[in-house]
Short mmCIF file of C-alpha atoms in Angstrom, two decimals:
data_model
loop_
_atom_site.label_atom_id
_atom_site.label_comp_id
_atom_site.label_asym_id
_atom_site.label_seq_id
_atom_site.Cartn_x
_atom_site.Cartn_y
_atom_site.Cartn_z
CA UNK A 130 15.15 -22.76 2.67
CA UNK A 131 13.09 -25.75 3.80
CA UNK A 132 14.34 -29.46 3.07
CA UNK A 133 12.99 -30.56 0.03
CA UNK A 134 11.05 -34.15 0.02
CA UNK A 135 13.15 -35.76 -2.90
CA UNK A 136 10.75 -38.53 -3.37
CA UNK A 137 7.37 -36.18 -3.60
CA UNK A 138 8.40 -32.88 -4.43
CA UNK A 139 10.22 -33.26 -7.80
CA UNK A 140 9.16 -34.44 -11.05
CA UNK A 141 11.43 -33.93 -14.00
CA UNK A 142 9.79 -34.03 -18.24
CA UNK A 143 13.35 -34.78 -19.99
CA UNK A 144 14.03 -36.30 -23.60
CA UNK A 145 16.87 -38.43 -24.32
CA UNK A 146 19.84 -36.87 -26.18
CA UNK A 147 18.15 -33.40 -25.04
CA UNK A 148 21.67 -31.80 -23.43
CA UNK A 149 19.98 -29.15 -21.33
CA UNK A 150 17.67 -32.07 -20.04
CA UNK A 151 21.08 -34.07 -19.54
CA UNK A 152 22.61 -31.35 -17.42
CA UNK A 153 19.72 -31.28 -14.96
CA UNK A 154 20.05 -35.03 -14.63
CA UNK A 155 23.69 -34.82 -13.99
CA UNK A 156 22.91 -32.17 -11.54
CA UNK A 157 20.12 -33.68 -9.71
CA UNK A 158 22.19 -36.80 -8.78
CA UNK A 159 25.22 -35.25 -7.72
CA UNK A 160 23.04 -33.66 -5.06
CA UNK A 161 22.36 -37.08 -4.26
CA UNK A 162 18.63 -36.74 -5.79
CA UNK A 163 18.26 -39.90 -6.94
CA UNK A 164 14.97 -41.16 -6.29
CA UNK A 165 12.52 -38.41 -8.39
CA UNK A 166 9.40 -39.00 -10.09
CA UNK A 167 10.32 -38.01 -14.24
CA UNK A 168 8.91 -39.00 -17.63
CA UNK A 169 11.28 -39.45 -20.83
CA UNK A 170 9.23 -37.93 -23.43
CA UNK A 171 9.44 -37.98 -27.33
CA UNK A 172 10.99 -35.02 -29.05
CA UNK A 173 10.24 -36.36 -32.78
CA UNK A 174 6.43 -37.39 -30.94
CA UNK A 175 5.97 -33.24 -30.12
CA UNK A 176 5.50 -34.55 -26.64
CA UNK A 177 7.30 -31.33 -25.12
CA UNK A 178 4.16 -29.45 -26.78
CA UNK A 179 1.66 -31.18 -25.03
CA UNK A 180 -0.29 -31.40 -21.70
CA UNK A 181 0.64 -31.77 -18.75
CA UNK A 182 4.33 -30.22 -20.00
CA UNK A 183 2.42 -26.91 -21.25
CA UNK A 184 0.40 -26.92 -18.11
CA UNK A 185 3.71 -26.91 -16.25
CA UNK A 186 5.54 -24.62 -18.51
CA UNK A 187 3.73 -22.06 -21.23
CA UNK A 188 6.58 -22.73 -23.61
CA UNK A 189 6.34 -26.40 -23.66
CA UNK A 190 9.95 -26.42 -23.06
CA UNK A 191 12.10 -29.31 -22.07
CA UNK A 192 13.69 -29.92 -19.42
CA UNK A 193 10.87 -28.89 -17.08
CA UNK A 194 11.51 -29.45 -13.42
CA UNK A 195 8.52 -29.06 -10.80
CA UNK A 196 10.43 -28.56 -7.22
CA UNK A 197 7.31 -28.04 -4.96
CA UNK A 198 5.43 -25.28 -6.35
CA UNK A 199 8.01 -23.99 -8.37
CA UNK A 200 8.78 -25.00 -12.16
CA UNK A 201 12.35 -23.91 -13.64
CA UNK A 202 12.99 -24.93 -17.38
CA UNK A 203 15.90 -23.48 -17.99
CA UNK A 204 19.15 -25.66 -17.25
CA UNK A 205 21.24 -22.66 -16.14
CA UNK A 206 18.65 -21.57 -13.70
CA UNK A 207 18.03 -25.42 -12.34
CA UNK A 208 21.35 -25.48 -11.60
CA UNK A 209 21.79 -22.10 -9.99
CA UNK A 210 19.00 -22.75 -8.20
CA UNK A 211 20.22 -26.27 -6.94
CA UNK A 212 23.19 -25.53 -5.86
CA UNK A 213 21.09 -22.47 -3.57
CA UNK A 214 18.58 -24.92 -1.88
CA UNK A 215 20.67 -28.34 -1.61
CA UNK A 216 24.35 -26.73 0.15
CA UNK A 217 24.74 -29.69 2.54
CA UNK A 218 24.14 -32.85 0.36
CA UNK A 219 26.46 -34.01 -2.63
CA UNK A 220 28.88 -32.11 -4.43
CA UNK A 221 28.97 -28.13 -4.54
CA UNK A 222 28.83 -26.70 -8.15
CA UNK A 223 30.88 -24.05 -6.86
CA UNK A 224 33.98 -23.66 -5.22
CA UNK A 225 34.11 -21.16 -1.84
CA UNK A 226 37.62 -20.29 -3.33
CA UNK A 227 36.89 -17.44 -5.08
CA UNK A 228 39.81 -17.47 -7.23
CA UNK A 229 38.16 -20.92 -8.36
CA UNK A 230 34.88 -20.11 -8.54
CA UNK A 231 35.68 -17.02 -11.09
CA UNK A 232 37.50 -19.80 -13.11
CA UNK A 233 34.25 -22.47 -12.82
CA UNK A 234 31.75 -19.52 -14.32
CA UNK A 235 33.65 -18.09 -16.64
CA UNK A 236 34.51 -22.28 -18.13
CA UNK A 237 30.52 -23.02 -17.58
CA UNK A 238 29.18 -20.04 -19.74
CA UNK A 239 32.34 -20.31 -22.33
CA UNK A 240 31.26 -23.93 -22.62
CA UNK A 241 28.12 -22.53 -24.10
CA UNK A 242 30.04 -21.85 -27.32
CA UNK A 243 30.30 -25.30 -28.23
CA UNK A 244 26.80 -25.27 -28.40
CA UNK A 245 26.54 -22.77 -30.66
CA UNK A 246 29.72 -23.69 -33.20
CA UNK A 247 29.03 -27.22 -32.70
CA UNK A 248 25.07 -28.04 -32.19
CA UNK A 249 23.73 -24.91 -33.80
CA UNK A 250 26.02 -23.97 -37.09
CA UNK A 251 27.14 -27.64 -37.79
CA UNK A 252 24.71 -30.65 -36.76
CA UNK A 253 21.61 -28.80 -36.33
CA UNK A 254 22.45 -27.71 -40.00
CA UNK A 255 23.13 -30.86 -41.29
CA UNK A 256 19.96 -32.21 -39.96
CA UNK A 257 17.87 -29.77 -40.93
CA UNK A 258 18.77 -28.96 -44.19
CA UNK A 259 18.20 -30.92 -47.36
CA UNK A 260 21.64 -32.22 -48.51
CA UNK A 261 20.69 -31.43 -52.20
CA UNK A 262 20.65 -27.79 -50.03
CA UNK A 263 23.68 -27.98 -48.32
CA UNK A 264 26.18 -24.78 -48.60
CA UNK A 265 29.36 -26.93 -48.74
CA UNK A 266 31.60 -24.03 -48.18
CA UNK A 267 29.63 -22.77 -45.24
CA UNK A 268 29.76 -26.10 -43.92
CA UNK A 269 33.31 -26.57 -43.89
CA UNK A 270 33.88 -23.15 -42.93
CA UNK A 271 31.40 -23.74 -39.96
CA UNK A 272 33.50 -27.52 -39.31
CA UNK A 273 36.86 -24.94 -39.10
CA UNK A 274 35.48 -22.97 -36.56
CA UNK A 275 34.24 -25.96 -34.48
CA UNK A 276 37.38 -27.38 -34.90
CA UNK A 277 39.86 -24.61 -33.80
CA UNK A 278 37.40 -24.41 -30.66
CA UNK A 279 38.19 -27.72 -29.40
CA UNK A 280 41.98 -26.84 -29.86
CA UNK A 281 41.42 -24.35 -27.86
CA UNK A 282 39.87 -26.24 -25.38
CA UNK A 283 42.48 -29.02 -25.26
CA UNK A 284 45.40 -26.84 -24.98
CA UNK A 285 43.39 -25.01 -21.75
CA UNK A 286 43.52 -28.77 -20.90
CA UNK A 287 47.33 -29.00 -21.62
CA UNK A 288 48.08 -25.57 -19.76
CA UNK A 289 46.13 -25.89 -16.74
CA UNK A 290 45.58 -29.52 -15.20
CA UNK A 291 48.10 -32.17 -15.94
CA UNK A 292 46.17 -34.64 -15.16
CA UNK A 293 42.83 -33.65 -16.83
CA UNK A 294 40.26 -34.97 -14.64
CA UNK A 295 38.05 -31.87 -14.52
CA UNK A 296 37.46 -28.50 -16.29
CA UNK A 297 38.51 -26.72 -13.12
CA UNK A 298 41.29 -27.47 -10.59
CA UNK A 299 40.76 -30.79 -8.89
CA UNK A 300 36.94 -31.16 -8.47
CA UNK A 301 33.99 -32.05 -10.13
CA UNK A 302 31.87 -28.56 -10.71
CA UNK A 303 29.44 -26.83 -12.33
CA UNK A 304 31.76 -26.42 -15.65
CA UNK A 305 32.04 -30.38 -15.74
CA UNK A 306 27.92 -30.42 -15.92
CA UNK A 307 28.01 -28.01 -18.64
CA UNK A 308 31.28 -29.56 -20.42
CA UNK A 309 30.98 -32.89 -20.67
CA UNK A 310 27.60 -33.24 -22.30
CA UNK A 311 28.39 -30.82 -24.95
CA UNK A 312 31.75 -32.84 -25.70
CA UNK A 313 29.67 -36.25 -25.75
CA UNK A 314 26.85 -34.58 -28.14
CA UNK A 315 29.86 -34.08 -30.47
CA UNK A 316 31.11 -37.65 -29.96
CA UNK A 317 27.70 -39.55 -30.76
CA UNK A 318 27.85 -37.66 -33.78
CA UNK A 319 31.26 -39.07 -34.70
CA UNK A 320 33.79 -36.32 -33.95
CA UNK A 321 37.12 -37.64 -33.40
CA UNK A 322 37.85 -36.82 -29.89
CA UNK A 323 40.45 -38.92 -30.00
CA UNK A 324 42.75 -36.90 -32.03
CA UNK A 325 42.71 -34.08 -29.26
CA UNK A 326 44.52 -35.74 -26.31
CA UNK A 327 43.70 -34.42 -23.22
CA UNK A 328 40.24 -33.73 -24.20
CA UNK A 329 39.79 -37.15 -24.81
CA UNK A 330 41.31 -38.15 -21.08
CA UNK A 331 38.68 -36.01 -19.51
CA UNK A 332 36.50 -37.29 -21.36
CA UNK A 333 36.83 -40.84 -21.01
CA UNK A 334 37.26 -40.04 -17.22
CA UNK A 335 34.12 -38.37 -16.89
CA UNK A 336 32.19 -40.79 -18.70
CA UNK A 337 32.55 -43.56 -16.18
CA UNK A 338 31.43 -41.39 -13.46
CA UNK A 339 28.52 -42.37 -11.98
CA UNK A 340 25.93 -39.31 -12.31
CA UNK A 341 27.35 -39.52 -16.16
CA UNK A 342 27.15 -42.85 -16.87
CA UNK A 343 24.07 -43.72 -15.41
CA UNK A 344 22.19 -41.01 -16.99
CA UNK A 345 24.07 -41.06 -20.48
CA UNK A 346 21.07 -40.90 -22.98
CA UNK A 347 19.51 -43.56 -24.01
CA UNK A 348 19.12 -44.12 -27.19
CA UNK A 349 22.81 -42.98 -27.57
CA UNK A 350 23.50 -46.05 -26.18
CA UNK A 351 22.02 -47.96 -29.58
CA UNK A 352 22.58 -45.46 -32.40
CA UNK A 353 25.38 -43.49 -33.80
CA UNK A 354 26.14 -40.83 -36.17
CA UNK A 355 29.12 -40.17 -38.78
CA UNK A 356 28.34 -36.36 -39.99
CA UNK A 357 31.48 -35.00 -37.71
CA UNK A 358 34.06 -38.08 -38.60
CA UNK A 359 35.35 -35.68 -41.50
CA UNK A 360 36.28 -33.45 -39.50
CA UNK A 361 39.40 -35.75 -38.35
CA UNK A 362 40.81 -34.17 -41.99
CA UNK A 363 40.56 -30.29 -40.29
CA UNK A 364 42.17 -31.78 -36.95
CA UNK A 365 45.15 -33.05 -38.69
CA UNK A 366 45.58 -30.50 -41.21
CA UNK A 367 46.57 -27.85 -38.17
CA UNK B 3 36.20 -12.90 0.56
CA UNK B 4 38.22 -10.05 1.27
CA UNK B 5 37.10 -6.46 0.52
CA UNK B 6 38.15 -5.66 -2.97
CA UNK B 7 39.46 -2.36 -3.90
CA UNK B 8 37.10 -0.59 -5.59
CA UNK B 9 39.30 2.29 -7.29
CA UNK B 10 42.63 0.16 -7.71
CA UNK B 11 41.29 -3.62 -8.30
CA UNK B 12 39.00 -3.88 -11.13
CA UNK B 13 39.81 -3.04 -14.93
CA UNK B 14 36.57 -3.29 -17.35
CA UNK B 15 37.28 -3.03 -21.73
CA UNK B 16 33.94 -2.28 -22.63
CA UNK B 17 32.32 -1.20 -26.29
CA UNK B 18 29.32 1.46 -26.95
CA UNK B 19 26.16 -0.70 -27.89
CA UNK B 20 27.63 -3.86 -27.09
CA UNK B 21 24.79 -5.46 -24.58
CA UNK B 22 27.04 -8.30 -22.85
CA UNK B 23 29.34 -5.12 -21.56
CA UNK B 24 26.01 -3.02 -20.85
CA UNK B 25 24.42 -5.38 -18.29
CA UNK B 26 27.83 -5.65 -16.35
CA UNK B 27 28.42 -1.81 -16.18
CA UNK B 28 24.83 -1.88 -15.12
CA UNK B 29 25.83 -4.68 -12.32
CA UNK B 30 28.55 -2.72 -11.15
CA UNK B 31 26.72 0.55 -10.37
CA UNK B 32 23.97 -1.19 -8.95
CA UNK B 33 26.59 -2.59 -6.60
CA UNK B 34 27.55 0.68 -5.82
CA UNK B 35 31.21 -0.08 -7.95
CA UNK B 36 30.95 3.71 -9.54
CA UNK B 37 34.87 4.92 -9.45
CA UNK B 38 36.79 1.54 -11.38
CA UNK B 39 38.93 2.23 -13.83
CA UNK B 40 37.45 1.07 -17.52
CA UNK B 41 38.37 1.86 -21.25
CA UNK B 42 35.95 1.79 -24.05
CA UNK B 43 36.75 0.06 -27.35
CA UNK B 44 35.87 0.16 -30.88
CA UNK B 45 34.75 -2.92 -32.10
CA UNK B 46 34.53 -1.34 -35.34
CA UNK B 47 38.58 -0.56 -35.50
CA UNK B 48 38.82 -4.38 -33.71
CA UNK B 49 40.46 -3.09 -30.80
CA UNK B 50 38.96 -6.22 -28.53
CA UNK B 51 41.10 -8.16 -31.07
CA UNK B 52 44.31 -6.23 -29.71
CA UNK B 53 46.87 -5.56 -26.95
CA UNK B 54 46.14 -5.14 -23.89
CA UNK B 55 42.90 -6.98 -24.21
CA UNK B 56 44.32 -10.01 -25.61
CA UNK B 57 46.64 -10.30 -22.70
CA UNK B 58 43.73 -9.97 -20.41
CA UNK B 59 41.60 -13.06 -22.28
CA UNK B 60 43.20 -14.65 -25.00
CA UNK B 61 39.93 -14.69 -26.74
CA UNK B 62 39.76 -10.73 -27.02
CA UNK B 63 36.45 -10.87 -25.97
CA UNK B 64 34.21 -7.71 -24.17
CA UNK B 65 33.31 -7.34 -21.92
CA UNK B 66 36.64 -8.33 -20.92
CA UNK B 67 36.92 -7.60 -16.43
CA UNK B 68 39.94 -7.76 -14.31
CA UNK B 69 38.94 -8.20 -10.83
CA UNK B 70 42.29 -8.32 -8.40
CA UNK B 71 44.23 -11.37 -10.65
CA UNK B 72 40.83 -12.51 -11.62
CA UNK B 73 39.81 -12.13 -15.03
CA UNK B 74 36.27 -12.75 -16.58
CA UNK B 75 34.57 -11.75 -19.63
CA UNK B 76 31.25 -13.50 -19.91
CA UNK B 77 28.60 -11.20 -18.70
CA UNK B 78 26.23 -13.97 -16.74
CA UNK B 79 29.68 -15.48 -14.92
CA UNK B 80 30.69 -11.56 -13.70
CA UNK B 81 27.04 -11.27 -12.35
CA UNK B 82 27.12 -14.35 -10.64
CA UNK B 83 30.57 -13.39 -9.48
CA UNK B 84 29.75 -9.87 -8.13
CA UNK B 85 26.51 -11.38 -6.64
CA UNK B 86 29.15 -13.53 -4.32
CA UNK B 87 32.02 -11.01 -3.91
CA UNK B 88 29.80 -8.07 -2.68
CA UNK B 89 27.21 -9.53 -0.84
CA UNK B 90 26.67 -6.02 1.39
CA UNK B 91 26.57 -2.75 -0.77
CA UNK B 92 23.70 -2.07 -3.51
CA UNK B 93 21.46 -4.70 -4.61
CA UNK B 94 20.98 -7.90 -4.15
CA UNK B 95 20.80 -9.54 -7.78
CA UNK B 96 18.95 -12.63 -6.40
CA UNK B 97 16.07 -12.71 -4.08
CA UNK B 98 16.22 -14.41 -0.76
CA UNK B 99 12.71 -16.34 -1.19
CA UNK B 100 13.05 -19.41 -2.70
CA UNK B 101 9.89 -18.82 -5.45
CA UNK B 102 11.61 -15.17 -5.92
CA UNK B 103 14.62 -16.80 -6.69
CA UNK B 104 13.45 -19.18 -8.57
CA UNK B 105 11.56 -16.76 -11.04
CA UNK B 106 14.16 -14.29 -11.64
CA UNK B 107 16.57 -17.28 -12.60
CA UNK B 108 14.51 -18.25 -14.92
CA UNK B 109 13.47 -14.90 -16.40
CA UNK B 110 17.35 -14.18 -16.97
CA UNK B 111 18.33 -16.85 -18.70
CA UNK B 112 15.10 -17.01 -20.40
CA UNK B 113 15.59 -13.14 -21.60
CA UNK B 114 18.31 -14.66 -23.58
CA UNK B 115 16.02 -16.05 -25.93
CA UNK B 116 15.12 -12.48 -27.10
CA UNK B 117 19.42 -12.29 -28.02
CA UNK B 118 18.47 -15.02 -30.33
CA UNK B 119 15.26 -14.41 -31.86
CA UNK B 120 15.98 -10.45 -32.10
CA UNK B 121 19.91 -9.44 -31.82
CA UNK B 122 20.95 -12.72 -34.05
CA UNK B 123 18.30 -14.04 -36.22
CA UNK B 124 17.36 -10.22 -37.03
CA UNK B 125 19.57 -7.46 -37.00
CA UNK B 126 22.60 -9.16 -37.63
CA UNK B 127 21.14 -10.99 -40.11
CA UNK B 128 20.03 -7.16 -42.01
CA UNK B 129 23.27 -6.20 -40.71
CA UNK B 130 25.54 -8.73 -42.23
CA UNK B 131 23.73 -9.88 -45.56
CA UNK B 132 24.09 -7.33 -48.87
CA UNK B 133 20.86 -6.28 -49.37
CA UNK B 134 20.52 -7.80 -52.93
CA UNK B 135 21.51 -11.01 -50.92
CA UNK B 136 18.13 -11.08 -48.49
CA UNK B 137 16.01 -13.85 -47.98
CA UNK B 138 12.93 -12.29 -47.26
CA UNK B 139 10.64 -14.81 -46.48
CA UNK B 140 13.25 -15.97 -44.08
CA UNK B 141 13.46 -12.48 -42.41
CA UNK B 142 9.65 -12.07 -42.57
CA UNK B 143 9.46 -14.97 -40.77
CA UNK B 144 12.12 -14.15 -37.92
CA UNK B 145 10.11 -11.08 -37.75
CA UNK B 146 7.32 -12.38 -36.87
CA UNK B 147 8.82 -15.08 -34.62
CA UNK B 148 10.62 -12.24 -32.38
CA UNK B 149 6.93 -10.22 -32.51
CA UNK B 150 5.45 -13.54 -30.87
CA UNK B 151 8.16 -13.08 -28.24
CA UNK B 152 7.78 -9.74 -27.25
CA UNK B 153 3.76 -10.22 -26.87
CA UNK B 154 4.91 -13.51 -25.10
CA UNK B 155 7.00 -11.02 -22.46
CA UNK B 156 4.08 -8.08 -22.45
CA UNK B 157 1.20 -11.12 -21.34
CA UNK B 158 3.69 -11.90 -19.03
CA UNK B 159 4.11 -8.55 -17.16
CA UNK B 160 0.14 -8.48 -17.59
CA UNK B 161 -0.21 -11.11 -15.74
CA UNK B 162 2.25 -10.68 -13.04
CA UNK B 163 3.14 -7.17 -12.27
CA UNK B 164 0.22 -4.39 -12.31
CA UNK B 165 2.31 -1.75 -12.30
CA UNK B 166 5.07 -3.26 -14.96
CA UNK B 167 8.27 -1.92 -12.87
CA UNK B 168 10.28 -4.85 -12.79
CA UNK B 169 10.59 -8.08 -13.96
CA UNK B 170 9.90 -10.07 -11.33
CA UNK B 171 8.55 -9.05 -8.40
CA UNK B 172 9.16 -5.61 -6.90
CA UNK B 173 12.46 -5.24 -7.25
CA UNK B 174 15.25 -5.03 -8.92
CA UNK B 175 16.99 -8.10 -9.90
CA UNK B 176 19.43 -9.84 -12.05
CA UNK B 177 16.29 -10.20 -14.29
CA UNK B 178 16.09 -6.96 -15.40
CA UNK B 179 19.93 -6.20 -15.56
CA UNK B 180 19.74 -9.14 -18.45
CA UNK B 181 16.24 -7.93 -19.78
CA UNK B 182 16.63 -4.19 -19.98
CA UNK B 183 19.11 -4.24 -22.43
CA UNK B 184 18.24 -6.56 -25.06
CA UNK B 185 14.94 -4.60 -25.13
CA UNK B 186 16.75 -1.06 -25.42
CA UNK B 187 18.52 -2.61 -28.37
CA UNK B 188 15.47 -3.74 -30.45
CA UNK B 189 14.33 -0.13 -29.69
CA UNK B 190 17.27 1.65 -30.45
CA UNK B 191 16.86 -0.44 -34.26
CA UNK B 192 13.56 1.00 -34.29
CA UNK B 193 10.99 -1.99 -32.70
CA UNK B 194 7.76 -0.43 -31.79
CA UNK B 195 7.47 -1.21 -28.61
CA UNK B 196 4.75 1.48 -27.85
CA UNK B 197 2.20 -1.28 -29.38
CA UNK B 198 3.29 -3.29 -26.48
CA UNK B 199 1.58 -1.10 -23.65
CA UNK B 200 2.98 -3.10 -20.18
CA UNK B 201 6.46 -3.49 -21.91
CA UNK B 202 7.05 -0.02 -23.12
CA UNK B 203 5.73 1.37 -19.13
CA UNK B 204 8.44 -0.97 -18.11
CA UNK B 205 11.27 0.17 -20.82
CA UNK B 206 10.70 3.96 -19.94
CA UNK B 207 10.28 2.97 -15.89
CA UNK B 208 13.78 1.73 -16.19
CA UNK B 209 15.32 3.65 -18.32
CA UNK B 210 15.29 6.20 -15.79
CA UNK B 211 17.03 4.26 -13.35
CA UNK B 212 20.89 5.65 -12.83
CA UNK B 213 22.41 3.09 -13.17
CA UNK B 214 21.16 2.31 -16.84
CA UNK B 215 20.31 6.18 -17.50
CA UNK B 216 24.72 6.77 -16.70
CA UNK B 217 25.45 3.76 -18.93
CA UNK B 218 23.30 3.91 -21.69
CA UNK B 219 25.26 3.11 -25.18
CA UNK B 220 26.77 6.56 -25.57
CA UNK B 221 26.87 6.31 -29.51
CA UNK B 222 22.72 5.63 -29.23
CA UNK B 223 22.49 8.87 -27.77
CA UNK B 224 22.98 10.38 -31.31
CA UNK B 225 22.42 7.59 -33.57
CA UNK B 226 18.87 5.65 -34.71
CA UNK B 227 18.19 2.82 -36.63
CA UNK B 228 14.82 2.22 -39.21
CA UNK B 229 15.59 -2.06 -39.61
CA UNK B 230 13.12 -2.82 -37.09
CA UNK B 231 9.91 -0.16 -37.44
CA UNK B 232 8.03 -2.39 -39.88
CA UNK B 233 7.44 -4.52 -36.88
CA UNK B 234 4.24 -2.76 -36.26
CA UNK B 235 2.73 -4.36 -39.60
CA UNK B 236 2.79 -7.68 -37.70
CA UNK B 237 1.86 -6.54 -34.21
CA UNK B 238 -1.10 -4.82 -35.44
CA UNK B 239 -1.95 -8.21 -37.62
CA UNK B 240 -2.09 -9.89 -34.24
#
């Protein structure tokens, strides 16, 4: 594949908080693509629905990533695709080991049910739902759920990687991009990822690296949310 | 990687109807993997939910595949596995051209949507809700949102393909492996998808192909579903 001109050839439409938008970013710098043209664009403003983001994608979808001639809005498919045209520069997403590799997909797409029991059934909910409206016992129920996943995830923590640096063996892959902003989504919204310890190593570690930190969203940065703090109650109830 | 054993090395738990499970048996044969040793499950009798399985992945999740002293069980990290591990027998899932590449990346993981707005916000919905118990506006309106879809999909093939045989391109891909079978599920619950001339020239195209003739959801050889067929109201309303 040819050498991509980083400076000309990409332009990124991402929205702060947006976690599939986050991923790319986290992506795009460890292949040491740092210098981009992108545009942060308002969610609550409808700008994904708008030109130039529907000229570049039908679906006016978010992220949306121009590489040349070529536009990719789906994180899962930037990445993939990334880690196909950049091999020689930055980190690679996957490992050649392919006892290790096996392990990296199987933790990136099973990271994808965080965003389901977490994003979909519980905050999405919460936010979109009147609270006069809210189905308490589907709630809690839905918090449960959440909650035993992120057991599960800290004991894979406990079982597999003393020192819990990254999702997989001793490297920073593909699973951390998908990990790690799911976990901090959850955080900003107050869960208490403190009260799962090895979870909360990796992800204080991770936070301070620099494709992380410097791309952390925003208006994270400013604002905070409690709707998940109760769910400290679930945590030590097991 | 070393030449895995095709008879002695891999171990799939599979379930009739369940798609996840179709598109890797589908990904196998179209690697040329005919002869491995499998075991279908009922879901119904929770068999995922027992020994052996759970020994295999603690989740008990299908499809549930033991390659050598690998184990994976999300379909979309087993395709991107077998894409790596057998690199020179069958098909290639990904194309070799960059823009190829790029557009059957995208139409996977964007076929996923059609999971969503179909499998989940649909027929599990009619599926798991007592009938007394149905929103219908609600399901009206995730009717109609899944109808936009599929006439999303069919302008799509319009546009791209003449002749409608694959999903990008002209050849078989990873795209179709994750397409095919979400489609053959929303016609197997009785979506009309005769009203939707380029899509229904592509279902029957590659239905005919062996290696999703041979693995088509044995138990929908003999069973139908009606929850979908009022569909046409709201494609002809279009």
């Amino acid at each position: 594949m040819r050498k991509i001109s980083l400076k000309d050839d990409i332009y990124l439409y991402w929205a702060s908080g947006s976690i599939p938008c986050w991923r790319v970013q986290i992506a795009l710098s460890e292949k040491h693509i740092i210098d981009y043209k992108h545009q942060m664009i308002s969610l609550d403003q409808n700008e994904h629905k708008m030109k130039p983001i529907i000229d570049q994608n039908l679906r006016g979808q978010i992220p949306s990533l121009k590489i040349g001639n070529i536009v990719l809005n789906e994180s899962l498919a930037i990445c993939f695709y990334l880690e196909d045209l950049i091999k020689n520069q930055g980190i690679k997403f996957l490992p050649q080991d392919p006892y290790l590799r096996a392990q990296v997909l199987q933790c990136t797409f099973d990271s994808l049910r965080l965003q389901k029991f977490g994003s979909e059934n519980v905050i999405y909910y919460i936010w979109h739902t009147p609270p006069e409206r809210y189905n308490i016992d589907l709630l809690n129920k839905r918090k449960e759920i959440l909650v035993d996943e992120l057991i599960r995830w800290n004991n894979r923590f406990k079982q597999q990687n003393q020192e819990n640096l990254y999702a997989v063996g001793n490297l920073f892959t593909l699973a951390d991009i998908f990990l790690l902003p799911q976990l901090a989504f959850l955080v900003h919204c107050g869960y208490p990822i403190r009260l799962h310890e090895q979870l909360d190593s990796y992800y204080k570690h991770l936070c301070d690296r620099p494709s992380i930190h410097q791309s952390f969203p925003p208006h994270w940065l400013t604002t905070t949310s409690n709707i998940l703090t109760d769910c400290s109650n679930l945590i030590l109830k097991q």
